[in-house]
PDB file of C-alpha atoms in Angstrom:
ATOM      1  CA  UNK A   1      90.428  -5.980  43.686  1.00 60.00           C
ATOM      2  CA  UNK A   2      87.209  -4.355  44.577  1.00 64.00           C
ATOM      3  CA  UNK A   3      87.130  -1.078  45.790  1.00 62.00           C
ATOM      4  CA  UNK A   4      86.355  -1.055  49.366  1.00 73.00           C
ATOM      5  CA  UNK A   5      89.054  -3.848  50.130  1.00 78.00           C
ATOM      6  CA  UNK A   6      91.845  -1.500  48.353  1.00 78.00           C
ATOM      7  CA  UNK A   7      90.432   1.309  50.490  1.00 77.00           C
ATOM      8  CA  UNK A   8      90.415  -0.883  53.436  1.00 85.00           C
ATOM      9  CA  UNK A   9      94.112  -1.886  52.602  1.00 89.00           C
ATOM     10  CA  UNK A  10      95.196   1.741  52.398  1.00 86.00           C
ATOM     11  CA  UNK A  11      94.253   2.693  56.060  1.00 88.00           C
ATOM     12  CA  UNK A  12      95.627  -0.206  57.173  1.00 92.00           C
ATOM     13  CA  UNK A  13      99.214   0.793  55.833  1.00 93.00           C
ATOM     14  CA  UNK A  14      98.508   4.152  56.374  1.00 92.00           C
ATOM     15  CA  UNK A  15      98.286   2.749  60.309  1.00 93.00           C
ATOM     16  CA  UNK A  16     101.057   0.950  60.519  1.00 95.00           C
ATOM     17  CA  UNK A  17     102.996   3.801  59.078  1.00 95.00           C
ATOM     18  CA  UNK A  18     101.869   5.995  61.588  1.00 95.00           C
ATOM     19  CA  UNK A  19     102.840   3.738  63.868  1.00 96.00           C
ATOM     20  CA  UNK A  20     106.583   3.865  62.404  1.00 96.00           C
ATOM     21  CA  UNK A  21     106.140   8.054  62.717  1.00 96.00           C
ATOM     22  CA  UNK A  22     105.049   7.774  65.790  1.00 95.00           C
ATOM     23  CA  UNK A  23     108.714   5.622  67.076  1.00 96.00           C
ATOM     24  CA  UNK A  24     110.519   8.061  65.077  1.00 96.00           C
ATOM     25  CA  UNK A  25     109.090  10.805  66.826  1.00 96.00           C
ATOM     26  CA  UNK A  26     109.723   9.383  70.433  1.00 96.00           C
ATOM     27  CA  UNK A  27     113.126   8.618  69.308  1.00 95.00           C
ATOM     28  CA  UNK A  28     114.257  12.488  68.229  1.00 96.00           C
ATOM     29  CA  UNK A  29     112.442  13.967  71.010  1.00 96.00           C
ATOM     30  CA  UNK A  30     114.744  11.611  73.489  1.00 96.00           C
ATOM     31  CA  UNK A  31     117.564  12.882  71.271  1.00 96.00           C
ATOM     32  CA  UNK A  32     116.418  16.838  71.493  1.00 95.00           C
ATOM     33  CA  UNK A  33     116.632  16.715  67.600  1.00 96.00           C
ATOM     34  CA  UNK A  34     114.285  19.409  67.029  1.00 95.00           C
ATOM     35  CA  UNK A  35     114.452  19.899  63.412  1.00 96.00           C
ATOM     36  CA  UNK A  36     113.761  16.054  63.012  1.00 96.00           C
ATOM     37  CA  UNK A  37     110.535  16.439  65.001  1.00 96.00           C
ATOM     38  CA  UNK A  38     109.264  19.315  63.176  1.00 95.00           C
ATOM     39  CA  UNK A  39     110.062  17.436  59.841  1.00 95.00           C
ATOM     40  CA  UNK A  40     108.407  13.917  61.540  1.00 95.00           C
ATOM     41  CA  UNK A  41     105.520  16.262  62.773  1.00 95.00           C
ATOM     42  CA  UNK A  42     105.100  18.157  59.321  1.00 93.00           C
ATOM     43  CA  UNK A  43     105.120  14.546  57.676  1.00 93.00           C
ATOM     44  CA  UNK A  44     102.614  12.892  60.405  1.00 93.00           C
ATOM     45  CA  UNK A  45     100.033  15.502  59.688  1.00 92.00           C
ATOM     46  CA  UNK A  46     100.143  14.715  55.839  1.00 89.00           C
ATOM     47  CA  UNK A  47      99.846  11.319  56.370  1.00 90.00           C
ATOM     48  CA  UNK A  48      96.941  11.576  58.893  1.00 88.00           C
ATOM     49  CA  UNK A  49      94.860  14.003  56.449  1.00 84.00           C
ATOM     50  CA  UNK A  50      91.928  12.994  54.247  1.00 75.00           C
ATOM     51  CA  UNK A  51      93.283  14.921  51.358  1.00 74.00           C
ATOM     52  CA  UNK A  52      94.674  12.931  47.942  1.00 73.00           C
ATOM     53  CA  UNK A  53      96.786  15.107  45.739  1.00 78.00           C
ATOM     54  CA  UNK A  54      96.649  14.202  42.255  1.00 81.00           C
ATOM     55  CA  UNK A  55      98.862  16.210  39.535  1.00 84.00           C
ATOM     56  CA  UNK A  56      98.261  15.584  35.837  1.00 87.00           C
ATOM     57  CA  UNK A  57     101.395  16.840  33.856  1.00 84.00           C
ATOM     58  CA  UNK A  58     101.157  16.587  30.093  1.00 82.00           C
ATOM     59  CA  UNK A  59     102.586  18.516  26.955  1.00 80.00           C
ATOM     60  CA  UNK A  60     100.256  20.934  24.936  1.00 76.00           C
ATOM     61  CA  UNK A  61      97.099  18.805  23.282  1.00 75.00           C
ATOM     62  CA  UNK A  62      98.404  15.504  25.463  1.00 81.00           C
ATOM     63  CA  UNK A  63      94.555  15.169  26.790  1.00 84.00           C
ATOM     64  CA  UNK A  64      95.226  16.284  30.495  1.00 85.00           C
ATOM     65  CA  UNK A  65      91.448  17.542  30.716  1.00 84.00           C
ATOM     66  CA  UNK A  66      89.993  15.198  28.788  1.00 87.00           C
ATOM     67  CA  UNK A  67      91.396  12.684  31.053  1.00 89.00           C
ATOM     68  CA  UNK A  68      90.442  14.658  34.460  1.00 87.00           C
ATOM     69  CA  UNK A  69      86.921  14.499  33.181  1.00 86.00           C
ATOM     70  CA  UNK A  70      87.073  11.123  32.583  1.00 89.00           C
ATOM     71  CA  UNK A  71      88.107  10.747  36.217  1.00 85.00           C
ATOM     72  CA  UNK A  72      85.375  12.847  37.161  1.00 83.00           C
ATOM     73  CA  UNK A  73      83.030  11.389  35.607  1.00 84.00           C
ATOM     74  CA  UNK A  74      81.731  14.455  34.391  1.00 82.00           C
ATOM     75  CA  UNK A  75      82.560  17.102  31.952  1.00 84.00           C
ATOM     76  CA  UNK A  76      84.022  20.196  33.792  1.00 82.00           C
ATOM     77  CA  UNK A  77      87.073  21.151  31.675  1.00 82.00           C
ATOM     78  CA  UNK A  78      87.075  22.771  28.496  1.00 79.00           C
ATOM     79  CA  UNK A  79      88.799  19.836  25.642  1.00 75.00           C
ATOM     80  CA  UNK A  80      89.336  20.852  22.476  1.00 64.00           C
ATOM     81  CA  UNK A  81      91.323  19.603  19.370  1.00 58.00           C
ATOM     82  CA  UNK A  82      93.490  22.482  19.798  1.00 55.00           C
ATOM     83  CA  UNK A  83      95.629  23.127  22.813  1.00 54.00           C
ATOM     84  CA  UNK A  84      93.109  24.871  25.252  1.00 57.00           C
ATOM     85  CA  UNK A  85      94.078  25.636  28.771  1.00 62.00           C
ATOM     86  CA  UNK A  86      95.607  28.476  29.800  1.00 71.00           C
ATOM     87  CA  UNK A  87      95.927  28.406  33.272  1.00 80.00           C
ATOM     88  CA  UNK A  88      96.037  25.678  36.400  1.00 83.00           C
ATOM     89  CA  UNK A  89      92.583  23.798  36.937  1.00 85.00           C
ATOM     90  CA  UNK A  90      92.574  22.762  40.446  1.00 87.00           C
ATOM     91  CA  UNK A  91      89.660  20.331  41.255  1.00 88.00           C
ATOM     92  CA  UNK A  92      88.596  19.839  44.917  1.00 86.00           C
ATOM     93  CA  UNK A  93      86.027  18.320  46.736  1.00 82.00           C
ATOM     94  CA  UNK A  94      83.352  21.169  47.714  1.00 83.00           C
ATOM     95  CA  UNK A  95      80.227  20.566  49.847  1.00 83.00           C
ATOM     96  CA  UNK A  96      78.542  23.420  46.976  1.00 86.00           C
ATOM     97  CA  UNK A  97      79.866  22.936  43.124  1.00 88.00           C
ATOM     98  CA  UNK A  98      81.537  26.155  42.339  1.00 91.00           C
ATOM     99  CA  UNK A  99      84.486  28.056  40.648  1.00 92.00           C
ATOM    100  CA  UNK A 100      86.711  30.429  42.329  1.00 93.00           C
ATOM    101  CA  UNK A 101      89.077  32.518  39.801  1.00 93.00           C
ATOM    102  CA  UNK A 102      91.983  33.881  41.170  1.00 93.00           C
ATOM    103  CA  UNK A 103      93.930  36.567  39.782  1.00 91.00           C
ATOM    104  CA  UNK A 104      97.799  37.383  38.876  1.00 89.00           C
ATOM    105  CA  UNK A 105      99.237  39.930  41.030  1.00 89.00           C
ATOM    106  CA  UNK A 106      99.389  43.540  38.802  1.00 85.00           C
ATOM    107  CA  UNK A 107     102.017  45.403  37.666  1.00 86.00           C
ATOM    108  CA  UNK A 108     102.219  47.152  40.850  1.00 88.00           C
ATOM    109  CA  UNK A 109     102.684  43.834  42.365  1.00 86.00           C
ATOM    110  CA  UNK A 110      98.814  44.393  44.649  1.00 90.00           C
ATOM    111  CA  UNK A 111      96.138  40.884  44.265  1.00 87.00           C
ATOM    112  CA  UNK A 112      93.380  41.223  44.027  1.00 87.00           C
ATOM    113  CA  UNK A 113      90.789  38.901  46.146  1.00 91.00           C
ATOM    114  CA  UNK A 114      89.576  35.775  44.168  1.00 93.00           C
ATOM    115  CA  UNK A 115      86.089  36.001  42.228  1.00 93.00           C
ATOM    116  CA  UNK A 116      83.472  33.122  42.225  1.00 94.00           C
ATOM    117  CA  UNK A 117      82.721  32.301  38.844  1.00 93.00           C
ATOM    118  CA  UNK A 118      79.501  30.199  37.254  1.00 90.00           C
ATOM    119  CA  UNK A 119      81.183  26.256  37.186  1.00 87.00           C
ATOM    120  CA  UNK A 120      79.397  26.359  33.440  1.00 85.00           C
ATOM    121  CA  UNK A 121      81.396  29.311  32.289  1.00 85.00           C
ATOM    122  CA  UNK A 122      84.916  27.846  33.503  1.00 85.00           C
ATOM    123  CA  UNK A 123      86.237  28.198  29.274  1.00 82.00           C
ATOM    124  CA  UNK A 124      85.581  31.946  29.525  1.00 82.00           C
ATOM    125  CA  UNK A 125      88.326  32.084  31.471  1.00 81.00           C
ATOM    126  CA  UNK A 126      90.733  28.891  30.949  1.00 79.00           C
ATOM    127  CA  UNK A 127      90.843  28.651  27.348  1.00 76.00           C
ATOM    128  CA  UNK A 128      93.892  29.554  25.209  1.00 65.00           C
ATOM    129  CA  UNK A 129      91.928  32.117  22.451  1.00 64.00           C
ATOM    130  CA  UNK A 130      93.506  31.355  19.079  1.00 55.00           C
ATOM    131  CA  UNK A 131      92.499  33.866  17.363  1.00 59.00           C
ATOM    132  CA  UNK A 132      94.985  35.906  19.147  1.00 53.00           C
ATOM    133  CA  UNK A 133      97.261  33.461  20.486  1.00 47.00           C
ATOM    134  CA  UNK A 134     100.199  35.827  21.287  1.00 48.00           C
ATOM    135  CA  UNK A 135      98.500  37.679  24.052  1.00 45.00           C
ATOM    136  CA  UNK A 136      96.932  34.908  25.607  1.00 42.00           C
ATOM    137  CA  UNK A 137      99.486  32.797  26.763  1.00 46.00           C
ATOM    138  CA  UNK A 138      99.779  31.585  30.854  1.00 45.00           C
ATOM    139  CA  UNK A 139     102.244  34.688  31.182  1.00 48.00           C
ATOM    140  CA  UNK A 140     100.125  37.312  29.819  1.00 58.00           C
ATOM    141  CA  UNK A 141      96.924  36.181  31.255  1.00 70.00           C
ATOM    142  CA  UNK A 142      95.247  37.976  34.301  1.00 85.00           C
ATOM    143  CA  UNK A 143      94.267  34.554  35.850  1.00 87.00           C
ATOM    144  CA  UNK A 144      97.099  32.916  37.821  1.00 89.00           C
ATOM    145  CA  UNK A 145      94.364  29.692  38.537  1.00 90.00           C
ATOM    146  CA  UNK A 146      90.713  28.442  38.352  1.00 90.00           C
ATOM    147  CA  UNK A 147      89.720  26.157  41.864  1.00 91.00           C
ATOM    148  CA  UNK A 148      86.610  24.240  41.056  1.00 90.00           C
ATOM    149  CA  UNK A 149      84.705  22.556  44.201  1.00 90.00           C
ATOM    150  CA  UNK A 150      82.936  19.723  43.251  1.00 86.00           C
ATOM    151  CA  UNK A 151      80.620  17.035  45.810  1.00 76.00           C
ATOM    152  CA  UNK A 152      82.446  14.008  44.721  1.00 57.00           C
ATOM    153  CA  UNK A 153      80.381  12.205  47.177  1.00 51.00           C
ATOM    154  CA  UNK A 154      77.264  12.979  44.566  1.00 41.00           C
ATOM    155  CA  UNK A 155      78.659  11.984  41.688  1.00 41.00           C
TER     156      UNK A 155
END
C-alpha cells in the first residue's frame, strides 16, 4: 500500500472515531456523568493530536538502537556489540536537531534543570562503561534520560 493512501486511511478512521467520541460525549453530558466526560475529553485530545508514540522494549544487546536508527534513517544512537545504553533515549521531532540531558534528582531529592548536549556526543552520556560496569548501571547513573529533537521532515 503506498504511503500516502495508508496515511490517508488513518485520518479517515481517526474521523470517524472522533465522530464516535464526540456521541459519547453528548451522551454523558445528558447523563451529568462527569468523570466519563473528563475520561472521553482526556481521550478526544489524544486522538486529535499529531503526536505518534512509539516504545521499543527489548532485553540487554536485543538491537533496540540499532533498530531506532534504522527507523531513522540515520545513525543517532550509540550500537555496540556489547550491551550499551544506560539510560532512556527519547527521540522527537525538533524544528533544530539537538540533545537535552536531564538529570536524576540528588540525594537530597533537589533536580537540577536539564542541559543541552552536542547530538554527536549523545554516547558520552548513554553508554553503559564496561570497564567499570558496577557503577554505571541505570540506578547509579546521574542521567535519568537523553531527549533528542530531530527535523524528521529533513530527513
Amino acid at each position: 500500500m503506498p504511503e500516502n493512501q495508508a496515511y490517508s486511511q488513518f485520518f479517515q478512521k481517526r474521523a470517524v472515531l472522533e465522530k464516535i467520541i464526540r456521541q459519547q460525549l453528548a451522551f454523558f453530558k445528558a447523563l451529568s456523568m462527569r468523570e466519563w466526560v473528563n475520561t472521553i475529553n482526556n481521550l478526544k485530545e489524544r486522538v486529535e493530536s499529531e503526536n505518534f508514540k512509539v516504545l521499543v522494549l527489548g532485553e540487554f544487546n536485543a538491537g533496540k538502537s540499532t533498530f531506532i536508527n534504522a527507523l531513522l534513517k540515520k545513525e543517532i544512537l550509540p550500537s555496540y556489540s556489547l550491551p550499551c545504553t544506560a539510560i532512556i533515549n527519547e527521540v522527537k521531532w525538533g524544528e533544530k536537531q539537538r540533545a537535552l540531558l536531564h538529570y536524576n534528582p540528588d540525594k537530597s531529592g533537589k533536580t537540577v534543570a536539564p542541559e543541552e548536549i552536542p547530538i554527536n556526543k549523545i554516547q558520552d552520556y548513554v553508554v553503559i562503561n564496561h570497564s567499570d560496569e558496577e557503577k554505571n548501571t541505570t540506578q547509579n547513573s546521574s542521567y535519568k534520560k537523553v531527549e533528542i529533537f530531530l527535523g524528521f521532515r529533513t530527513m
